[in-house]
Coordinates of C-alpha atoms in Angstrom, one line a residue:
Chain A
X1 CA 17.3 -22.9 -8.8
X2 CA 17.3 -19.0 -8.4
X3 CA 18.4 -16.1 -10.2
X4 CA 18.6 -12.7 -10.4
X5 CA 18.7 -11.0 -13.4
X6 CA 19.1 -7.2 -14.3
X7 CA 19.4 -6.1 -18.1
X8 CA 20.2 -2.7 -19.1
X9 CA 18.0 -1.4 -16.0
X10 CA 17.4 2.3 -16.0
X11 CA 15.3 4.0 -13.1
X12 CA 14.5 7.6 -13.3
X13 CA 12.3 9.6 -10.8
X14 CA 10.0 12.5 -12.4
X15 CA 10.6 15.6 -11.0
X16 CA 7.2 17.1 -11.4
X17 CA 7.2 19.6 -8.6
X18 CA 9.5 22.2 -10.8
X19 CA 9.8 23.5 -14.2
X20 CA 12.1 21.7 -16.7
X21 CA 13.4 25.9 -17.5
X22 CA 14.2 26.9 -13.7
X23 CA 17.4 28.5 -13.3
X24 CA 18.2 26.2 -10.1
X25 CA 17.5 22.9 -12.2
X26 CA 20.0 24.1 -14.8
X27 CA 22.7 24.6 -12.3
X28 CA 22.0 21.4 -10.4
X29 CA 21.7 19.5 -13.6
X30 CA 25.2 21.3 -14.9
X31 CA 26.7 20.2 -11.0
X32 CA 25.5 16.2 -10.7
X33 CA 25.2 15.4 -14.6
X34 CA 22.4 13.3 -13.3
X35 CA 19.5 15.3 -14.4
X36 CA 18.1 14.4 -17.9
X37 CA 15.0 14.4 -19.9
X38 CA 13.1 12.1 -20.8
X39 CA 10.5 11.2 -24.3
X40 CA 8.3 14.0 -22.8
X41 CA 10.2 16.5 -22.0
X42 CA 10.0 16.3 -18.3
X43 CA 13.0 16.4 -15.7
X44 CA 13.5 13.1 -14.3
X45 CA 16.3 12.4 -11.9
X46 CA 18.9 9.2 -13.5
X47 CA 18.7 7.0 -10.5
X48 CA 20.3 4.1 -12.3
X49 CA 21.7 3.7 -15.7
X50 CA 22.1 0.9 -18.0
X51 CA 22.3 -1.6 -15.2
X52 CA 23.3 -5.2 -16.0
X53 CA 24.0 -8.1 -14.3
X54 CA 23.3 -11.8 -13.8
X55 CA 23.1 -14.0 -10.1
X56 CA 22.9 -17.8 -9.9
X57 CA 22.5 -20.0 -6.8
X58 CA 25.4 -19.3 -4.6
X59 CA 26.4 -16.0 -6.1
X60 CA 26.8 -13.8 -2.8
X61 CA 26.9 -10.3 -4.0
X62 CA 27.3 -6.6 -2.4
X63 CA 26.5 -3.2 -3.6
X64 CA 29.4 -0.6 -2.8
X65 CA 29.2 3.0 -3.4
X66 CA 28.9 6.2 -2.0
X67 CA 25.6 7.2 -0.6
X68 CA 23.8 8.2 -3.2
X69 CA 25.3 6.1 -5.9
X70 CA 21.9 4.4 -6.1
X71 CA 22.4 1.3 -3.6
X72 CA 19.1 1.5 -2.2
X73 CA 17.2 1.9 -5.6
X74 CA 19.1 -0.9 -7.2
X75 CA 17.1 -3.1 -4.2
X76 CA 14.1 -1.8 -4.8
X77 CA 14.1 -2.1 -8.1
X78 CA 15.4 -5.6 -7.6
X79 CA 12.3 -6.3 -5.5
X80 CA 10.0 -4.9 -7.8
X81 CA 9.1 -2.3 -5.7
X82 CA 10.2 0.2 -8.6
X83 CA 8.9 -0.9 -12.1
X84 CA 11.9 -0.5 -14.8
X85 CA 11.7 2.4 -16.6
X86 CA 14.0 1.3 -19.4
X87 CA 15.5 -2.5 -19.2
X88 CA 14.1 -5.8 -17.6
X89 CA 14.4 -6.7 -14.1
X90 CA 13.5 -10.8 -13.7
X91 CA 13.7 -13.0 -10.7
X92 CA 13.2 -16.3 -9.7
X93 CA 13.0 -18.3 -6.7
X94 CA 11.2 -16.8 -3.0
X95 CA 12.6 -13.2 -2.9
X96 CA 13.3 -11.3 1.3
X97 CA 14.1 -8.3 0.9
X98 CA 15.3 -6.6 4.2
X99 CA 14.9 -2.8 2.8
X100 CA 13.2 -1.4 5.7
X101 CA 13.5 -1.4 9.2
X102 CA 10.4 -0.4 10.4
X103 CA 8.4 -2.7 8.0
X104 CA 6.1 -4.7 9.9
X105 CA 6.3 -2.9 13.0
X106 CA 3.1 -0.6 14.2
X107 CA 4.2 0.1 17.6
X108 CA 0.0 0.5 18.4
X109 CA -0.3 -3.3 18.0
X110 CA 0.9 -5.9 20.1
X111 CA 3.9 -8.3 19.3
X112 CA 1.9 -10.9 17.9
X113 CA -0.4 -9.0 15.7
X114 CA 2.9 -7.4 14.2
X115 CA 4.2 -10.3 13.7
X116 CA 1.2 -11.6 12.1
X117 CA 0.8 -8.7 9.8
X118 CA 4.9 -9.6 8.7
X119 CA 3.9 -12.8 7.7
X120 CA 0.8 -11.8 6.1
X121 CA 3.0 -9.2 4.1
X122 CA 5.2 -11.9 3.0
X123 CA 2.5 -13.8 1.9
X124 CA 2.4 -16.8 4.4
X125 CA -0.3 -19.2 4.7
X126 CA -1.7 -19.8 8.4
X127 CA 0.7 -22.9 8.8
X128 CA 3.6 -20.4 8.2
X129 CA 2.6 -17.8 10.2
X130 CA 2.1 -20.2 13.5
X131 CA 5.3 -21.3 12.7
X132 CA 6.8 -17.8 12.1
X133 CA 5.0 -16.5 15.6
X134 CA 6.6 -19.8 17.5
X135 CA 10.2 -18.9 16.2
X136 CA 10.0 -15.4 16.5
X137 CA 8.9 -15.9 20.4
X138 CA 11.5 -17.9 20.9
X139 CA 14.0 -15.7 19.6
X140 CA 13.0 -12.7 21.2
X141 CA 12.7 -14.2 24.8
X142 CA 9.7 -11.8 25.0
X143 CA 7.6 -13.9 26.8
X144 CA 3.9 -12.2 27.7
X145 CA 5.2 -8.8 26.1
X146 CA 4.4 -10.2 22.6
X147 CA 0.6 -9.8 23.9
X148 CA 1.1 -5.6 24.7
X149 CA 1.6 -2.8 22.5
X150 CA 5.3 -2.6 21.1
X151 CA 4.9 0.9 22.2
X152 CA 5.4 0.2 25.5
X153 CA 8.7 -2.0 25.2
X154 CA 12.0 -1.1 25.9
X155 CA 14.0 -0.3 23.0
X156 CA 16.2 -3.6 23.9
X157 CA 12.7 -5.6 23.2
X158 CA 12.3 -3.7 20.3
X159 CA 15.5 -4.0 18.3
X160 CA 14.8 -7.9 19.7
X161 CA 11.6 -8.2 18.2
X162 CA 12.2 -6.4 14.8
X163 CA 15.2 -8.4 14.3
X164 CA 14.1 -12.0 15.3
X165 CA 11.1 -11.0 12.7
X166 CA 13.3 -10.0 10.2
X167 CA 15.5 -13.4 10.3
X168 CA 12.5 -15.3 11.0
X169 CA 11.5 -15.4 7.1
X170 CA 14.2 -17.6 5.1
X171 CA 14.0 -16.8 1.1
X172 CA 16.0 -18.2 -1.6
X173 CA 16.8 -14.9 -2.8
X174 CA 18.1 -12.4 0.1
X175 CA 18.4 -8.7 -0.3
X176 CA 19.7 -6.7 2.5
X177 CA 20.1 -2.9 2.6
X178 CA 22.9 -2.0 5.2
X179 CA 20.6 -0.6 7.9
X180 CA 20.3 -3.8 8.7
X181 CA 23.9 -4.4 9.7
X182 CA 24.4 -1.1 11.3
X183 CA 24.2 -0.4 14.6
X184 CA 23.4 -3.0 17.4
X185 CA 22.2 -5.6 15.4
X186 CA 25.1 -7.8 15.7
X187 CA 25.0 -6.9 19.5
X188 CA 24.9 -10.5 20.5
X189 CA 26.5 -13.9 19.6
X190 CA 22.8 -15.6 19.4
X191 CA 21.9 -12.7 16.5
X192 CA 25.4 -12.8 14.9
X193 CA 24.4 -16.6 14.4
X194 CA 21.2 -16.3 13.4
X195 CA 21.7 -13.9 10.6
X196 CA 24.5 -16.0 9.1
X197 CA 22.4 -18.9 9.5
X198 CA 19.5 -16.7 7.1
X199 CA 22.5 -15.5 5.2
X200 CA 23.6 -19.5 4.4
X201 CA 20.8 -20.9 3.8
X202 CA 20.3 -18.2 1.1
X203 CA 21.0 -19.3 -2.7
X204 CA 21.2 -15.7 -3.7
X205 CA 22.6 -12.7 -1.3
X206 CA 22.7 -9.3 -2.6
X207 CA 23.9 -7.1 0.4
X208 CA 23.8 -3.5 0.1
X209 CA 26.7 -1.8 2.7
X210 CA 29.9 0.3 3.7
X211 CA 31.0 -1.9 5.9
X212 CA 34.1 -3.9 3.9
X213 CA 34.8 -6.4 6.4
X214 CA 31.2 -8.3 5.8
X215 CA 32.0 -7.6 2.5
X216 CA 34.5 -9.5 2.3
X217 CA 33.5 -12.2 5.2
X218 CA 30.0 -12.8 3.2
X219 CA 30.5 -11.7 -0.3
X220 CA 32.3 -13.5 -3.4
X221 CA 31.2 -10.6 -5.9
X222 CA 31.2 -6.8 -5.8
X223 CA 29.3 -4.4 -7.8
X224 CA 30.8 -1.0 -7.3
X225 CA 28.4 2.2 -8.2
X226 CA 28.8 5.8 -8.7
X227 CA 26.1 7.9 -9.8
X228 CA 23.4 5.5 -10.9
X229 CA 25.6 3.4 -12.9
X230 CA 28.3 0.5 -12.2
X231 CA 31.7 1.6 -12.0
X232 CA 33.6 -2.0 -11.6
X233 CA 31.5 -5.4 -11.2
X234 CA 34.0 -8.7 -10.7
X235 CA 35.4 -10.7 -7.7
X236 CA 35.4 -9.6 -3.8
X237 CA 39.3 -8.6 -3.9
X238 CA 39.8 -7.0 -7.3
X239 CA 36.7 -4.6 -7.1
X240 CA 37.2 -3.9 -3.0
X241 CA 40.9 -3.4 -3.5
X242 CA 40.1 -1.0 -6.4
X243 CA 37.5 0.8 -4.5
X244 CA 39.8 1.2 -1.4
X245 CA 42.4 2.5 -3.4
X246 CA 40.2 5.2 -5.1
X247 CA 38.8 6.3 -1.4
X248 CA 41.9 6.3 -0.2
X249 CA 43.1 8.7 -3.1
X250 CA 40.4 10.9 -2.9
X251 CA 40.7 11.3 1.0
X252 CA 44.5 12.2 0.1
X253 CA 43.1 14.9 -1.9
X254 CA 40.8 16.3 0.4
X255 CA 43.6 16.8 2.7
X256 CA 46.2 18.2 0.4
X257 CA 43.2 20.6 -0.3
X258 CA 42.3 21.4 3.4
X259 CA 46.6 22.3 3.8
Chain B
X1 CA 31.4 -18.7 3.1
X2 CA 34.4 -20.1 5.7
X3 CA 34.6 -16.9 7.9
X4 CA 30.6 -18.1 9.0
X5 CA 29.7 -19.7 12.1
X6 CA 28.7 -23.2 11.7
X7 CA 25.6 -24.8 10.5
X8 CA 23.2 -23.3 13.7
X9 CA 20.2 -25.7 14.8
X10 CA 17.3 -24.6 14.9
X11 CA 14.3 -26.3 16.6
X12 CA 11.0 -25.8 13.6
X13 CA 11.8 -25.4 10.4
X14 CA 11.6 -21.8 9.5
X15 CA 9.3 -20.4 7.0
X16 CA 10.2 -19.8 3.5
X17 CA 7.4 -16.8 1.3
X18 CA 5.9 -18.5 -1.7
X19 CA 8.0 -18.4 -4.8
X20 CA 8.0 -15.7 -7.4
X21 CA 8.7 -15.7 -11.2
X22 CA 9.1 -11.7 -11.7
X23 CA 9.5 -10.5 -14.9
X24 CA 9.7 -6.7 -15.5
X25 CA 10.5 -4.2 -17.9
X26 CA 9.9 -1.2 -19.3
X27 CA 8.2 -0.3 -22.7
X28 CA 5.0 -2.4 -22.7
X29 CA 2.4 -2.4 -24.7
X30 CA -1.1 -2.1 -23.5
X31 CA -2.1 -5.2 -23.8
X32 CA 0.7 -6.2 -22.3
X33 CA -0.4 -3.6 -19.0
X34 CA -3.3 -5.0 -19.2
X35 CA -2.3 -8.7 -18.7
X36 CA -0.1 -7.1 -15.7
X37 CA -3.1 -5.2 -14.1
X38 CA -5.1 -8.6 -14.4
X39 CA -2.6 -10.2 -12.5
X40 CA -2.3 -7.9 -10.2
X41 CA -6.2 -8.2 -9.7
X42 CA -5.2 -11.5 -9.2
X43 CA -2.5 -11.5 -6.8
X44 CA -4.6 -9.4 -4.5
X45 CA -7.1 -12.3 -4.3
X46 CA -4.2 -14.5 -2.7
X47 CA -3.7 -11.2 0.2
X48 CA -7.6 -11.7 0.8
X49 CA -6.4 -12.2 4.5
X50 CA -4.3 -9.2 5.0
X51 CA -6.9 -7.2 3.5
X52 CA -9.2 -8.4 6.1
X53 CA -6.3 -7.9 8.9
X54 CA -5.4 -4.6 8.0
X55 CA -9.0 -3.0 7.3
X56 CA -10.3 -4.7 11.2
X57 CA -6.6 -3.3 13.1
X58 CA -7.2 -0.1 11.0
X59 CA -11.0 0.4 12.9
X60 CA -9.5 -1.2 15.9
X61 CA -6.5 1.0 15.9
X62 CA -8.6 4.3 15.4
X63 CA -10.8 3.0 18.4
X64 CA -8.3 1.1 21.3
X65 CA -8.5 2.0 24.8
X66 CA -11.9 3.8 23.9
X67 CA -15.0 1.9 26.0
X68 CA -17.4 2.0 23.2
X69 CA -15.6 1.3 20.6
X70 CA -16.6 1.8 16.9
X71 CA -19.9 2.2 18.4
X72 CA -19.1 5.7 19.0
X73 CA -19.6 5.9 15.5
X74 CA -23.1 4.3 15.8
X75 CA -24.1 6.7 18.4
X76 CA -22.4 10.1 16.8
X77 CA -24.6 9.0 13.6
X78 CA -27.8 8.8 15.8
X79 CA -28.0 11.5 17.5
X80 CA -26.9 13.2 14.0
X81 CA -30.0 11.6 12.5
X82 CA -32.6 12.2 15.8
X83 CA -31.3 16.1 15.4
X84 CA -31.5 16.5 11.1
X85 CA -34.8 14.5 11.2
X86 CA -36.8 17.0 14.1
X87 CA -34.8 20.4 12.9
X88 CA -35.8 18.9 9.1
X89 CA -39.4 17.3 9.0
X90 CA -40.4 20.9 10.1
X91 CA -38.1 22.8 7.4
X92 CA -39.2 20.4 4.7
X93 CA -43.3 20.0 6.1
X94 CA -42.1 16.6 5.9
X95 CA -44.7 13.9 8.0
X96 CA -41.6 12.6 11.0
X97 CA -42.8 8.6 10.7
X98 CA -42.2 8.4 6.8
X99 CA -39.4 11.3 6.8
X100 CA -36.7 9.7 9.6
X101 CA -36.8 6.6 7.9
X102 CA -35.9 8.3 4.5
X103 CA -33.3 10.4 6.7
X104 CA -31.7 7.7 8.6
X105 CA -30.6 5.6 5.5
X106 CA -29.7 8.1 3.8
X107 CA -27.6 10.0 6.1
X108 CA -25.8 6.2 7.1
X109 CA -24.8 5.6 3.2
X110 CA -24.1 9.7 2.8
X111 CA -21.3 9.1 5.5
X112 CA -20.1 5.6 3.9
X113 CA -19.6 7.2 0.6
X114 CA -18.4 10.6 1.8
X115 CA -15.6 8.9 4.2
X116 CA -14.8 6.7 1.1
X117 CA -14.4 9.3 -1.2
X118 CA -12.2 10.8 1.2
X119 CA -9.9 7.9 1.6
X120 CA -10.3 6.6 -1.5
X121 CA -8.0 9.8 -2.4
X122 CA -5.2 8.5 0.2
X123 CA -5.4 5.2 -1.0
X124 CA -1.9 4.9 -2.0
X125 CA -0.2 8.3 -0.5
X126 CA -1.0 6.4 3.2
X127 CA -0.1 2.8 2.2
X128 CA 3.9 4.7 1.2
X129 CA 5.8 2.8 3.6
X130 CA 4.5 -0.8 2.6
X131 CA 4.8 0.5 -1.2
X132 CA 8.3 1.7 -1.2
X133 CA 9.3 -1.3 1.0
X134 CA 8.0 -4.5 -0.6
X135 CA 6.2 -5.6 -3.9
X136 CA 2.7 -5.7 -3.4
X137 CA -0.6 -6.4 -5.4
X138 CA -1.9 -2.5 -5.4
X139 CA -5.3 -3.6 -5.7
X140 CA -4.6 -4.2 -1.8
X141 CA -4.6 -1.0 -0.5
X142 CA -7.9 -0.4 -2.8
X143 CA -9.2 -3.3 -0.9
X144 CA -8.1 -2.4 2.8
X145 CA -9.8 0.9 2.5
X146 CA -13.1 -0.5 1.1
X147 CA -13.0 -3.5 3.7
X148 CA -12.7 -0.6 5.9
X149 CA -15.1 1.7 5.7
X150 CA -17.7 -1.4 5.2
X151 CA -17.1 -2.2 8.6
X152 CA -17.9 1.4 9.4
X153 CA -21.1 1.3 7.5
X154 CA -22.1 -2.3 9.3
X155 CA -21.9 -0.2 12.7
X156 CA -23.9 2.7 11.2
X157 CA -26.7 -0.1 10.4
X158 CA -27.4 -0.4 13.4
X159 CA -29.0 3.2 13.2
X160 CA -31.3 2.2 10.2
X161 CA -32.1 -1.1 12.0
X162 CA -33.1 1.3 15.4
X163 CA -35.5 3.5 13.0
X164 CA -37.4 1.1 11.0
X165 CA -38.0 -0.9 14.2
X166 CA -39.4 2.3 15.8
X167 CA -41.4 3.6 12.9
X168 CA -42.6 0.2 12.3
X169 CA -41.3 0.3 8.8
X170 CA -41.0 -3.5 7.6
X171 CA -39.4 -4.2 4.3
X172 CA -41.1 -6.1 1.7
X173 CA -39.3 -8.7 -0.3
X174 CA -38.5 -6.1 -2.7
X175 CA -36.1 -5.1 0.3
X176 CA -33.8 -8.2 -1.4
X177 CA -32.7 -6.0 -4.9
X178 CA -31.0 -3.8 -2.3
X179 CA -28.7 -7.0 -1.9
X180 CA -27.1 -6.7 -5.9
X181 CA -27.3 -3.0 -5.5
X182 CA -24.7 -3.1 -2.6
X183 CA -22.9 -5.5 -4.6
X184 CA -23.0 -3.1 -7.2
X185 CA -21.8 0.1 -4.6
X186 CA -18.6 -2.5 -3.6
X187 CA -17.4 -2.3 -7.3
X188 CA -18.4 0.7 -7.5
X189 CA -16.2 1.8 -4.5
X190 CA -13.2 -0.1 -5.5
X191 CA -13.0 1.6 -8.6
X192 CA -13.2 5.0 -7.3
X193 CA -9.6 4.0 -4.4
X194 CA -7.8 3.3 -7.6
X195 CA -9.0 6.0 -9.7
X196 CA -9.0 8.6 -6.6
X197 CA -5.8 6.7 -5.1
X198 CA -3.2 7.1 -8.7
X199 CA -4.9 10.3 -9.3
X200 CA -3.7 11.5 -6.2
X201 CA -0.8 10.4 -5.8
X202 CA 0.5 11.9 -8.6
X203 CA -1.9 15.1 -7.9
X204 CA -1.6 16.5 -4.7
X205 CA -3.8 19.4 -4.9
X206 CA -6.9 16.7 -5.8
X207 CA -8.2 15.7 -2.6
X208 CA -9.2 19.4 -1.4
X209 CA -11.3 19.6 -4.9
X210 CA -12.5 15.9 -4.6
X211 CA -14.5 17.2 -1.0
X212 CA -15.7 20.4 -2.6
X213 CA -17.4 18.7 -5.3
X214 CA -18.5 16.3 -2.7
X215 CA -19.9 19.0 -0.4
X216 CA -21.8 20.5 -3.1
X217 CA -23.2 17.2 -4.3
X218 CA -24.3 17.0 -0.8
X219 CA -26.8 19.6 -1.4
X220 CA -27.5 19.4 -4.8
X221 CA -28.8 15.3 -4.6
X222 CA -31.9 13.9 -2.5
X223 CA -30.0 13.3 0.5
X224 CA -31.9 15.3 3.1
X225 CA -34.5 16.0 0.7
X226 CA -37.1 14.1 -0.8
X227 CA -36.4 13.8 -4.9
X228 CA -40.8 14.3 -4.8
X229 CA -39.7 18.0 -3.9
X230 CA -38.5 19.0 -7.1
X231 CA -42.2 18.4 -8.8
X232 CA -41.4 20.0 -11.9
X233 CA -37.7 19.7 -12.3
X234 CA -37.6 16.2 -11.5
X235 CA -37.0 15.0 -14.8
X236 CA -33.3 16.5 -14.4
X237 CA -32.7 13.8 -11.6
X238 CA -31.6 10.5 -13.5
X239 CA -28.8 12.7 -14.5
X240 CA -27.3 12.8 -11.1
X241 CA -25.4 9.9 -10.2
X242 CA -25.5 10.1 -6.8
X243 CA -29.7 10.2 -6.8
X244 CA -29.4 7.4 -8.7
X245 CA -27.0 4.8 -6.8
X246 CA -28.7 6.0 -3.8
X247 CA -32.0 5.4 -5.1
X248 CA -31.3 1.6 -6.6
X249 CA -30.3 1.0 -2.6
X250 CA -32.3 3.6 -0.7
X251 CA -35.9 2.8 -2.7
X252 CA -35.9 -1.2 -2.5
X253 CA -35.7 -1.2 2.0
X254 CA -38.2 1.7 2.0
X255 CA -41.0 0.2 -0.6
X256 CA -40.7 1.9 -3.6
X257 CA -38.9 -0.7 -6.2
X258 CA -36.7 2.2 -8.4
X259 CA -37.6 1.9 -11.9
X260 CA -35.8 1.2 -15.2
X261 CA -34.5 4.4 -16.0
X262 CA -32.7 5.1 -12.4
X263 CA -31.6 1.7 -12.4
X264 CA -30.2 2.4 -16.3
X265 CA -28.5 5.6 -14.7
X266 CA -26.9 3.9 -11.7
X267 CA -25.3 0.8 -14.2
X268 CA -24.3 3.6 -16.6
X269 CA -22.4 5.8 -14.4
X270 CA -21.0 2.8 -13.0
X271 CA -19.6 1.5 -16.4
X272 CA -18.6 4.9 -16.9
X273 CA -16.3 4.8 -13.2
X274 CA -15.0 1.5 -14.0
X275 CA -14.1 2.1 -17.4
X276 CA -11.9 5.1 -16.1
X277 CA -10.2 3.3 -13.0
X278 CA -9.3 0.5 -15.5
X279 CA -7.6 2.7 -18.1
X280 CA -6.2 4.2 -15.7
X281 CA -5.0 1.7 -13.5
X282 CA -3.3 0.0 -16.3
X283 CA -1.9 2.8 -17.5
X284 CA -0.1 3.9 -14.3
X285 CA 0.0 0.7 -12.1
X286 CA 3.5 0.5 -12.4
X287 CA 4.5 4.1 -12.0
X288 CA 2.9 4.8 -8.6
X289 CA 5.7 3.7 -6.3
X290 CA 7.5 6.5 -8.3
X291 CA 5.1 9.2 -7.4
X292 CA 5.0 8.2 -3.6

């Protein structure tokens, strides 16, 4: 039985490489609003503010949201890559989290030792990672390329290899950052399958992305955020309808301004 | 979940990471860190393998497609040591068969502990991309660079093995307390890649003062030099650390047991180190990914 819990989470990044008195840091502070102090006195950057939520088994949930609006941290954080600086952050069940690409992947060393250092990074035993090396060969139809240097693939063999590695792994608890969807990952039928095949075996999916027709295809609960915090959090349709609407609006705007 | 394909078979069952109960927040108190560090400690000890892994591919790495190897290493530090020890026994009126000896074990742990210091600094600055993109023990990257540069230092052996045998110097059975003094260095050298590592990370002009400090302690300790040189002024040794962790290690393979005092100095400074990379460690485990 997973979850995923988030209570009144707060991130904030130190700014330490200026002075709190700078006359730049005063008018970016006066233009985001998302520039604060914190106990000490120092300039931190809000990242996320007052963050709360709760995910069960079967909850599949994405993260809409400009860029910027603190997606990405909200992962990390939910990995525990990023302590909490206010709030609690807890978790249970086995935790993916797709947030990087390149994770994994040293293109100096050979197919297999990449794929051993991924499954050493996600903490498998040596059953797991013969197992995770067997499915990830047969995925990526690599053949005797998994014994050279992923320098010297194609990118084709590449993207093959990263992906099949990234699916390979099956947690209770998926996160997924959109770079993951982007691009030509879904190139093929066999990947499209695959990755919905990781996606459903999944108690827990948080999905981080712009794109609104997976959205509403995978999801069954949206968190919508602006500026570190959450603007709207409830069903697929009410939050993505709302969202849309807003977008819309504002690109309205933007034209009637441009005219 | 309708607009998914159906149920897909696949041939072996797929593996599934080991389970997690995370539980973090903000505000703790320091016992509380503490409890967290200990864990962390502990974790590590379950990435025993990818420390391995990663500290072999990183030597590996640095060395593929060369036709010697790491043993480039071996052979840089021995023609390092032939040159010092003929330029040096005459400098220093120092007899060659009981000088090279001093020199070659010397010079071998001056490089282990210089390269470490070095690295210990980029503990956490090089590790980044792993930080920011999965949670991981951080006494891991500690551990990759020690593992590291040991395997180094097992190559540079070879150089100390190559002189004794020449000079005929045999070690005694005294040559065995070199055996809890290495153990002693290990802790020693993990403390300083979490010390050096946070305080670097958050610090980035440290590593250019951390190899000053290190150059000058090059000159000022009995590397080159015999301590027996200071006559006089050797009273003031015990107070440098770096004569006396040298010494503890250095003294036992060349057959002259170091005595209470240097030993008293080594553990001392040593308590000293680990007592610092502790506090510090708990203080700022969890605020490291922020300062990467």
């Amino acid at each position: 039985m997973a979850t995923v819990q988030a209570e009144e989470l707060a991130i904030e990044f130190p700014l330490y490489h200026a002075s709190a008195r700078s006359l730049k840091k005063t008018v970016l502070a006066a233009a985001s609003g998302r520039l604060g102090q914190d106990t000490q006195h120092r300039v931190v950057v809000q990242a996320l503010r007052d963050i709360s939520f709760r995910l069960e088994s079967g909850d599949r949930m994405a993260l809409i949201g400009q860029n910027g609006a603190g997606k990405t941290t909200l992962l990390r954080a939910l990995a525990g890559v990023y302590e909490p600086t206010r709030g609690r952050v807890r978790i249970r069940g086995t935790v993916n989290a797709l947030l990087d690409p390149s994770l994994g992947m040293n293109p100096e060393l050979t197919g297999r030792e990449n794929v051993m250092l991924r499954g050493l990074y996600a903490g498998l035993d040596a059953r797991g990672i013969a197992r995770l090396e067997e499915d990830v060969r047969s995925f990526a139809g690599l053949g005797d390329f998994m014994e050279l240097p992923v320098r010297i693939y194609s990118s084709g063999m590449s993207v093959r290899l990263a992906f099949a590695l990234a699916t390979a792994i099956r947690p209770e608890v998926l996160m997924m950052d959109e770079w993951f969807l982007a691009g030509d990952a879904a190139f093929l039928e066999r990947a499209r399958v695959r990755l919905e095949d990781m996606v459903r075996g999944a108690e827990i999916l948080i999905l981080s992305t712009h794109m609104m027709p997976i959205v509403e295809a995978w999801c069954t609960r949206v968190i919508w955020m602006e500026q570190g915090r959450v603007r709207a959090d409830g069903p697929t349709a009410d939050v993505l309808g709302a969202y849309l609407a807003a977008d819309h609006a504002a690109a309205a705007a933007q034209q009637a301004n441009a005219a | 979940m309708s607009a998914l394909a159906p149920e897909h078979a696949l041939a072996p069952a797929p593996p599934t990471p080991p389970p997690v109960v995370l539980d973090l927040r903000s505000g703790l108190g320091f016992a509380a860190r503490q409890r967290s560090a200990v864990q962390d400690f502990a974790e590590a000890l379950r990435y025993r393998r990818l420390v391995w892994t990663l500290g072999s591919l990183d030597i590996r790495l640095r060395y593929r497609g060369s036709a010697l190897g790491p043993f480039w290493l071996t052979l840089s530090t021995a023609i390092m040591v032939a040159a010092l020890g003929l330029i040096y026994s005459r400098l220093l009126h120092e007899d060659l068969h009981s000088y090279l000896p001093y020199l070659a074990l010397s010079m071998v742990l001056w490089n282990f502990v210089n390269t470490l210091v070095a690295e210990a600094c980029l503990t956490f600055t090089q590790a980044e991309m792993l930080v920011r993109s999965l949670r991981m023990p951080f006494a891991v990257h500690a551990a990759r660079v020690v593992v590291r540069n040991v395997l180094v230092l097992g190559h540079n052996v070879l150089v100390i093995v190559l002189v004794l045998a020449i000079f005929r110097v045999v070690p005694g059975p005294g040559a065995l307390l070199a055996i809890p003094a290495f153990g002693l260095w290990l802790v020693d050298a993990f403390a300083l890649c979490l010390l050096l590592g946070a305080f670097c990370a958050r610090f980035r002009d440290i590593p250019p003062i951390v190899a000053s400090v290190m150059q000058i302690a090059f000159f000022v300790s009995p590397i080159i030099w015999r301590p027996g040189l200071l006559h006089h002024a050797a009273w003031i040794l015990p107070f440098n650390p770096f004569y006396t962790l040298f010494e503890i290690l250095r003294g036992p393979v060349l057959g002259n047991l170091p005595g209470r005092l240097v030993w008293a100095s080594a553990l001392g400074y040593s308590a000293v180190l680990l007592a610092a990379a502790w506090l510090l460690f708990v203080r700022v485990r969890g605020r490291i990914a922020f300062w990467l």
